[in-house]
Structures are given as structure tokens and as C-alpha cells.
Amino acid sequence: MPWNLNGTYLESCNCDVVCPCTTSGLTAPADHERCQVTLAFHVDSGNVDGVDVSDRSVAVFIDAPRVMAEGGWQVALYLDGGADDGQADALGKVFSGQAGGPGLIQSLCDHVDAQVTVV
């Protein structure tokens, strides 16, 4: 499934200072027993398998082991409530890993439609 997204990205985790995961390819241990991270994306322009997903936002909440590369992530997706069914499905596939990726997600909650604003 081809996809391309351009826009704004924000990340915040429960590490004490700077997240060691992003600079280590997810192999350095987090500061605490579990890594709890929020990722927020605003897509300025984007296309997922022919579906225009421009001007949509997504928030991803992850609970992962201390070393994120071990997998077993528990994930909740919050998709832009303004997205139509096709956009929500397309974004859900990308951000859940169904469109490809390292296969680290163990469980995925059903997505929630929400007002997601990335400033």
C-alpha cells in the first residue's frame, strides 16, 4: 500500500529528559519500567493508496516495554473526527502498522473519532 504524508509531528514521552528511543532506533532503554508516549501528527498534504488525507490529524498513544524494539506495544489511535470513512480507514492503516512497519504492536484499541489539534 503506497502512502506519503507531509506535515507536523509532535512527540512526548514519560522519560525524564530526552527520549533515548528516537536516537537509538528504539534499542536504548527508556528511563522507566514502561515507555508511555504520545505522538501527534497533522497531515498538511498526504495520500494513502489513492485517498487524499490532507489537513487531517492523528494522535497515537503507546504503552511499550522499556526497550521499545522488543515489541508488545499497546496502542490507541485518535483519528480526526472530520475525516470521512475512507480517510479514517486509510489513516488507521498507516498509524496502526497495517500499511507496513516493524510489527511492534501487540494490541490495538478500536480507533476513536476525536477533535485532534496539533499546534
Tab-separated table of C-alpha atoms in Angstrom:
chain	number	residue	atom	x	y	z
A	1	MET	CA	0.000	0.000	0.000
A	2	PRO	CA	1.735	3.214	-1.144
A	3	TRP	CA	1.442	6.258	1.111
A	4	ASN	CA	3.087	9.642	1.588
A	5	LEU	CA	2.429	12.104	4.418
A	6	ASN	CA	3.924	15.577	4.958
A	7	GLY	CA	3.171	17.793	7.913
A	8	THR	CA	3.812	18.470	11.585
A	9	TYR	CA	4.907	15.866	14.142
A	10	LEU	CA	4.993	16.160	17.930
A	11	GLU	CA	6.271	13.550	20.374
A	12	SER	CA	6.198	13.446	24.158
A	13	CYS	CA	7.077	10.554	26.454
A	14	ASN	CA	7.500	9.836	30.143
A	15	CYS	CA	11.320	9.817	30.085
A	16	ASP	CA	13.000	12.258	32.439
A	17	VAL	CA	14.704	14.464	29.839
A	18	VAL	CA	15.174	13.361	26.224
A	19	CYS	CA	13.740	10.147	24.840
A	20	PRO	CA	16.630	7.746	24.156
A	21	CYS	CA	14.438	5.603	21.884
A	22	THR	CA	14.289	8.014	18.957
A	23	THR	CA	18.068	8.374	18.670
A	24	SER	CA	18.815	4.656	19.118
A	25	GLY	CA	16.430	3.001	16.683
A	26	LEU	CA	14.227	2.031	19.670
A	27	THR	CA	17.014	-0.105	21.200
A	28	ALA	CA	18.083	2.083	24.154
A	29	PRO	CA	16.078	1.581	27.349
A	30	ALA	CA	13.598	4.209	28.484
A	31	ASP	CA	14.052	5.867	31.862
A	32	HIS	CA	11.150	3.978	33.450
A	33	GLU	CA	9.760	0.431	33.556
A	34	ARG	CA	7.309	1.170	30.712
A	35	CYS	CA	7.538	3.662	27.895
A	36	GLN	CA	4.404	5.758	27.585
A	37	VAL	CA	4.458	8.030	24.591
A	38	THR	CA	2.071	10.305	22.741
A	39	LEU	CA	2.637	11.012	19.063
A	40	ALA	CA	0.598	13.687	17.306
A	41	PHE	CA	0.549	14.304	13.575
A	42	HIS	CA	-1.084	16.959	11.424
A	43	VAL	CA	-1.013	15.993	7.759
A	44	ASP	CA	-0.601	19.137	5.643
A	45	SER	CA	-0.600	17.046	2.484
A	46	GLY	CA	-0.897	13.320	2.113
A	47	ASN	CA	-2.142	10.401	0.114
A	48	VAL	CA	-2.733	6.828	1.268
A	49	ASP	CA	-3.338	4.359	-1.552
A	50	GLY	CA	-5.177	6.988	-3.613
A	51	VAL	CA	-7.084	8.549	-0.685
A	52	ASP	CA	-6.355	12.228	-0.007
A	53	VAL	CA	-5.753	12.642	3.740
A	54	SER	CA	-4.576	16.261	3.628
A	55	ASP	CA	-5.500	18.557	6.513
A	56	ARG	CA	-6.262	15.655	8.886
A	57	SER	CA	-4.739	14.936	12.293
A	58	VAL	CA	-3.990	11.793	14.278
A	59	ALA	CA	-2.889	11.174	17.864
A	60	VAL	CA	-1.279	7.866	18.835
A	61	PHE	CA	-0.907	6.739	22.444
A	62	ILE	CA	1.574	3.923	23.077
A	63	ASP	CA	2.384	1.840	26.144
A	64	ALA	CA	5.519	-0.180	25.406
A	65	PRO	CA	8.227	-2.153	27.201
A	66	ARG	CA	11.263	-0.260	28.466
A	67	VAL	CA	13.102	-1.263	25.271
A	68	MET	CA	10.576	-0.397	22.586
A	69	ALA	CA	12.233	-2.631	19.958
A	70	GLU	CA	11.074	-5.672	21.962
A	71	GLY	CA	7.551	-5.082	20.634
A	72	GLY	CA	4.404	-5.826	22.567
A	73	TRP	CA	3.103	-2.268	22.214
A	74	GLN	CA	-0.423	-1.444	23.304
A	75	VAL	CA	-1.759	1.327	21.085
A	76	ALA	CA	-4.767	3.637	20.973
A	77	LEU	CA	-5.487	5.769	17.899
A	78	TYR	CA	-7.427	9.015	17.922
A	79	LEU	CA	-8.385	9.974	14.370
A	80	ASP	CA	-9.576	13.354	13.179
A	81	GLY	CA	-13.358	13.449	13.659
A	82	GLY	CA	-13.606	15.469	10.438
A	83	ALA	CA	-12.217	12.596	8.383
A	84	ASP	CA	-14.661	10.742	6.165
A	85	ASP	CA	-14.820	6.937	6.351
A	86	GLY	CA	-12.221	6.481	3.596
A	87	GLN	CA	-9.777	8.904	5.216
A	88	ALA	CA	-10.257	7.358	8.663
A	89	ASP	CA	-9.672	3.871	7.256
A	90	ALA	CA	-6.556	4.994	5.356
A	91	LEU	CA	-5.030	6.827	8.315
A	92	GLY	CA	-5.911	3.945	10.627
A	93	LYS	CA	-3.992	1.530	8.393
A	94	VAL	CA	-0.892	3.744	8.329
A	95	PHE	CA	-0.766	4.555	12.037
A	96	SER	CA	-1.664	1.042	13.200
A	97	GLY	CA	1.117	-0.524	11.154
A	98	GLN	CA	-1.276	-2.375	8.824
A	99	ALA	CA	0.260	-0.486	5.882
A	100	GLY	CA	3.723	-1.777	6.784
A	101	GLY	CA	6.251	-1.215	9.511
A	102	PRO	CA	8.311	-3.118	12.058
A	103	GLY	CA	5.420	-5.128	13.578
A	104	LEU	CA	5.837	-3.916	17.158
A	105	ILE	CA	2.141	-3.546	18.012
A	106	GLN	CA	0.648	-6.320	20.132
A	107	SER	CA	-2.790	-4.857	20.747
A	108	LEU	CA	-4.698	-2.045	19.100
A	109	CYS	CA	-7.834	-0.477	20.550
A	110	ASP	CA	-10.587	0.451	18.134
A	111	HIS	CA	-9.917	3.965	16.916
A	112	VAL	CA	-11.761	6.886	18.437
A	113	ASP	CA	-13.049	9.828	16.406
A	114	ALA	CA	-11.872	12.993	18.135
A	115	GLN	CA	-11.030	16.612	17.584
A	116	VAL	CA	-7.246	16.423	17.265
A	117	THR	CA	-5.456	19.774	17.069
A	118	VAL	CA	-1.686	19.950	16.569
A	119	VAL	CA	-0.337	23.422	17.262
